[in-house]
């Protein structure tokens, strides 16, 4: 049986542990903003809960009921429910109230927007809900041509992950099929669960889709949608983004729309 990856919050939490220092980076931005913070693609709340734990109010938006249910449970367990509002919505079509001094899309969630139209619609909404002096921050992986070729229609080992509170282990392998015309990828994820003796307990097959973006394409897209990039980093340690970077972290603000921009 094949599952949609985001219908499996347990396996998601066990195997999607984030990127080096990404929590610290987004929490620091939240503290500097003073809140409230809007997180799009919040999943089970890994970043939102960390921000709330720092005393900053958060609104978390995601289109997966299963992920949001798990986020709510975790917020209750951590006694943070009064700090977070969870909203089930598609980030390209969401209708919210108010504005935010910080809007974030962590953990490459922007790549789940599979068409240019959805990317543009999302950025329009980010601009609408961002305060005039607010900051928009997000991160995506940098596609490398040789890597896209190497992984196409092949199985790639992604690592082994412990199941918290047990001696069990999950090994993850991804089979990726690319459509380079549309810049999309369908990932079939195999998650094999083993007990402490190495006996296989379960194999779960799940899938998800993404649309990869090249850096220059991303920069143009932001400009088109009324943003000005103020910082771009290659790591969450704020190292300079360059041709060797594997991650692109962008901080952008609203670009002032001049009269000539409005009337052509």
Coordinates of C-alpha atoms in Angstrom, one line a residue:
X1 CA 0.0 0.0 0.0
X2 CA 1.3 3.4 -0.9
X3 CA 0.7 6.4 1.3
X4 CA 1.0 10.1 0.9
X5 CA 4.0 11.0 2.9
X6 CA 2.3 13.8 4.9
X7 CA -0.5 11.4 6.0
X8 CA 2.1 9.7 8.2
X9 CA 3.0 12.2 11.0
X10 CA 4.8 9.5 13.1
X11 CA 7.2 8.5 10.3
X12 CA 7.6 12.2 9.3
X13 CA 8.7 13.2 12.8
X14 CA 11.0 10.2 13.1
X15 CA 12.8 10.7 9.7
X16 CA 12.5 14.5 9.0
X17 CA 14.8 15.9 11.6
X18 CA 15.6 19.2 9.9
X19 CA 18.8 20.9 8.6
X20 CA 21.8 22.0 10.6
X21 CA 20.9 24.9 12.8
X22 CA 17.6 25.7 11.0
X23 CA 15.6 25.8 14.2
X24 CA 18.1 28.3 15.8
X25 CA 18.1 30.5 12.7
X26 CA 14.3 30.8 12.5
X27 CA 13.9 31.2 16.3
X28 CA 16.4 34.1 16.2
X29 CA 14.5 35.8 13.4
X30 CA 11.3 35.4 15.4
X31 CA 12.8 36.9 18.5
X32 CA 14.2 39.9 16.5
X33 CA 10.7 40.4 14.9
X34 CA 8.9 40.4 18.2
X35 CA 6.1 38.4 16.6
X36 CA 3.6 37.3 15.8
X37 CA 5.1 34.9 13.2
X38 CA 3.3 33.3 10.3
X39 CA 4.8 29.9 9.3
X40 CA 3.6 28.4 6.0
X41 CA 4.0 24.6 5.5
X42 CA 4.3 24.2 9.3
X43 CA 3.9 20.4 9.2
X44 CA 3.9 18.9 12.7
X45 CA 5.2 22.1 14.2
X46 CA 8.9 21.5 14.6
X47 CA 9.7 25.2 13.9
X48 CA 6.5 26.7 15.2
X49 CA 6.8 25.0 18.5
X50 CA 10.4 26.1 19.0
X51 CA 9.3 29.7 18.3
X52 CA 6.4 29.5 20.7
X53 CA 8.7 28.0 23.3
X54 CA 10.7 31.2 23.0
X55 CA 7.6 33.2 24.0
X56 CA 6.6 34.4 20.5
X57 CA 3.0 33.9 19.2
X58 CA 2.8 31.9 16.0
X59 CA 0.2 31.1 13.3
X60 CA 1.0 27.8 11.6
X61 CA -0.6 27.0 8.2
X62 CA -0.5 23.6 6.5
X63 CA -2.8 21.7 4.1
X64 CA -2.4 18.3 5.8
X65 CA -5.0 17.5 8.5
X66 CA -2.8 14.6 9.8
X67 CA 0.2 16.9 10.2
X68 CA -1.8 19.6 11.9
X69 CA -3.5 17.1 14.3
X70 CA -0.1 16.0 15.4
X71 CA 1.1 19.6 15.8
X72 CA -1.9 20.3 18.0
X73 CA -1.2 17.3 20.2
X74 CA 2.4 18.3 20.6
X75 CA 1.4 21.9 21.5
X76 CA -0.9 20.6 24.2
X77 CA 1.7 18.3 25.6
X78 CA 4.2 21.1 25.7
X79 CA 1.7 23.5 27.2
X80 CA 2.1 25.9 24.3
X81 CA -1.4 25.7 22.8
X82 CA -2.2 29.3 23.9
X83 CA 0.8 30.5 21.9
X84 CA -0.1 28.9 18.5
X85 CA -3.0 29.1 16.1
X86 CA -3.1 26.2 13.6
X87 CA -4.9 26.8 10.3
X88 CA -5.6 24.1 7.6
X89 CA -5.1 25.9 4.2
X90 CA -3.3 25.8 1.0
X91 CA -0.6 28.5 1.1
X92 CA -1.3 29.5 -2.5
X93 CA -5.0 30.1 -1.6
X94 CA -5.1 31.0 2.1
X95 CA -7.3 33.8 3.3
X96 CA -6.1 35.2 6.7
X97 CA -6.6 38.3 8.8
X98 CA -4.0 40.7 10.0
X99 CA -0.4 41.1 9.1
X100 CA 2.9 39.7 10.4
X101 CA 6.4 41.2 10.9
X102 CA 7.9 37.8 10.0
X103 CA 6.7 35.2 7.6
X104 CA 8.7 32.0 7.1
X105 CA 8.6 28.9 4.9
X106 CA 11.2 26.6 6.4
X107 CA 12.4 23.2 5.5
X108 CA 12.1 23.6 1.7
X109 CA 8.2 23.6 1.9
X110 CA 8.1 26.2 -0.9
X111 CA 9.1 23.4 -3.3
X112 CA 5.8 21.7 -2.7
X113 CA 4.3 24.4 -4.9
X114 CA 4.3 22.4 -8.2
X115 CA 3.4 25.2 -10.7
X116 CA 4.7 28.7 -11.3
X117 CA 1.2 30.0 -10.8
X118 CA 1.0 28.5 -7.3
X119 CA 4.4 30.0 -6.5
X120 CA 3.3 33.4 -7.6
X121 CA 0.0 33.2 -5.8
X122 CA 1.8 32.2 -2.6
X123 CA 4.3 35.1 -2.9
X124 CA 1.4 37.5 -3.5
X125 CA -0.2 36.3 -0.3
X126 CA 3.1 36.6 1.6
X127 CA 3.4 40.2 0.4
X128 CA -0.3 40.9 1.4
X129 CA 0.2 39.5 5.0
X130 CA 3.7 40.9 5.6
X131 CA 3.9 44.3 7.4
X132 CA 5.5 47.1 5.4
X133 CA 8.7 46.8 7.4
X134 CA 8.5 43.0 7.8
X135 CA 10.8 40.2 6.8
X136 CA 10.1 37.1 4.6
X137 CA 12.5 34.2 5.1
X138 CA 12.6 30.7 3.5
X139 CA 15.0 28.1 2.3
X140 CA 15.3 25.6 -0.6
X141 CA 17.9 23.2 -1.7
X142 CA 20.1 24.1 -4.7
X143 CA 19.6 21.7 -7.6
X144 CA 22.9 20.4 -9.1
X145 CA 22.7 19.1 -12.6
X146 CA 24.9 16.1 -12.0
X147 CA 22.9 15.2 -8.9
X148 CA 19.6 15.4 -10.8
X149 CA 21.1 13.0 -13.4
X150 CA 22.6 10.7 -10.8
X151 CA 19.3 10.3 -8.9
X152 CA 16.9 10.1 -11.8
X153 CA 15.0 6.7 -11.7
X154 CA 17.4 5.3 -9.1
X155 CA 17.2 4.4 -5.4
X156 CA 19.2 6.6 -3.1
X157 CA 20.0 5.9 0.5
X158 CA 19.0 8.7 2.8
X159 CA 20.1 7.4 6.2
X160 CA 19.1 5.6 9.3
X161 CA 16.9 7.2 12.0
X162 CA 16.2 5.9 15.6
X163 CA 12.6 5.7 16.8
X164 CA 12.5 7.7 20.0
X165 CA 11.8 5.7 23.1
X166 CA 12.7 2.4 21.5
X167 CA 15.7 0.5 20.2
X168 CA 14.2 0.4 16.7
X169 CA 15.7 1.9 13.6
X170 CA 14.2 3.2 10.3
X171 CA 16.3 3.1 7.1
X172 CA 15.1 5.5 4.4
X173 CA 15.6 5.1 0.7
X174 CA 14.2 7.4 -2.0
X175 CA 13.4 6.5 -5.6
X176 CA 13.0 9.7 -7.6
X177 CA 11.5 10.2 -11.0
X178 CA 12.1 13.7 -12.6
X179 CA 10.2 15.6 -15.2
X180 CA 12.8 18.1 -16.2
X181 CA 10.5 19.9 -18.6
X182 CA 8.3 20.9 -15.6
X183 CA 11.2 20.8 -13.1
X184 CA 9.2 18.4 -11.0
X185 CA 10.1 15.3 -9.1
X186 CA 8.0 12.4 -7.7
X187 CA 9.7 10.8 -4.7
X188 CA 8.8 7.3 -3.7
X189 CA 10.1 6.9 -0.2
X190 CA 10.7 3.4 1.3
X191 CA 11.0 3.4 5.1
X192 CA 12.1 0.0 6.6
X193 CA 11.6 -0.4 10.3
X194 CA 13.9 -2.8 12.2
X195 CA 14.0 -4.0 15.8
X196 CA 17.1 -4.0 17.9
X197 CA 18.0 -7.5 16.6
X198 CA 17.9 -6.2 13.0
X199 CA 14.6 -8.0 12.1
X200 CA 12.4 -6.0 9.7
X201 CA 9.1 -5.1 11.4
X202 CA 7.5 -3.0 8.6
X203 CA 8.1 -1.5 5.2
X204 CA 6.2 1.7 4.5
X205 CA 6.0 3.2 1.0
X206 CA 5.1 6.8 0.7
X207 CA 5.3 9.5 -2.0
X208 CA 5.5 13.2 -2.3
X209 CA 6.1 15.7 -5.2
X210 CA 8.2 18.8 -5.5
X211 CA 9.3 21.4 -8.0
X212 CA 12.9 22.3 -7.8
X213 CA 14.1 25.9 -8.4
X214 CA 17.4 27.3 -9.6
X215 CA 18.7 30.2 -7.6
X216 CA 18.5 32.8 -10.4
X217 CA 14.9 31.7 -11.2
X218 CA 14.1 32.2 -7.5
X219 CA 15.6 35.7 -7.4
X220 CA 13.6 36.7 -10.5
X221 CA 10.4 35.2 -9.1
X222 CA 10.8 37.3 -5.9
X223 CA 11.4 40.5 -7.8
X224 CA 8.4 39.8 -10.1
X225 CA 6.2 39.5 -7.0
X226 CA 7.3 42.7 -5.4
X227 CA 10.2 41.7 -3.1
X228 CA 13.7 42.9 -2.6
X229 CA 16.3 40.3 -1.4
X230 CA 18.3 41.7 1.5
X231 CA 20.3 38.6 2.4
X232 CA 21.1 35.3 0.9
X233 CA 23.0 32.6 2.7
X234 CA 24.4 29.2 1.9
X235 CA 24.0 27.7 5.4
X236 CA 22.0 28.5 8.6
X237 CA 25.3 29.8 10.0
X238 CA 24.8 32.7 7.7
X239 CA 27.7 31.8 5.5
X240 CA 27.9 33.5 2.1
X241 CA 25.8 31.9 -0.7
X242 CA 28.0 31.0 -3.7
X243 CA 28.3 28.4 -6.5
X244 CA 29.3 25.7 -4.0
X245 CA 26.3 26.1 -1.7
X246 CA 23.9 23.2 -1.3
X247 CA 21.2 25.3 0.4
X248 CA 19.8 28.7 -0.4
X249 CA 18.4 30.8 2.5
X250 CA 16.7 34.0 1.5
X251 CA 15.6 37.0 3.5
X252 CA 13.5 39.5 1.6
X253 CA 11.4 42.6 2.2
X254 CA 8.7 44.3 0.3
X255 CA 10.0 46.2 -2.6
X256 CA 8.5 49.7 -3.0
X257 CA 6.4 49.7 -6.1
X258 CA 7.3 52.8 -8.1
X259 CA 4.8 54.6 -10.3
X260 CA 6.7 53.4 -13.4
X261 CA 6.3 49.8 -12.1
X262 CA 2.6 50.2 -11.8
X263 CA 1.9 51.8 -15.1
X264 CA 4.5 50.2 -17.3

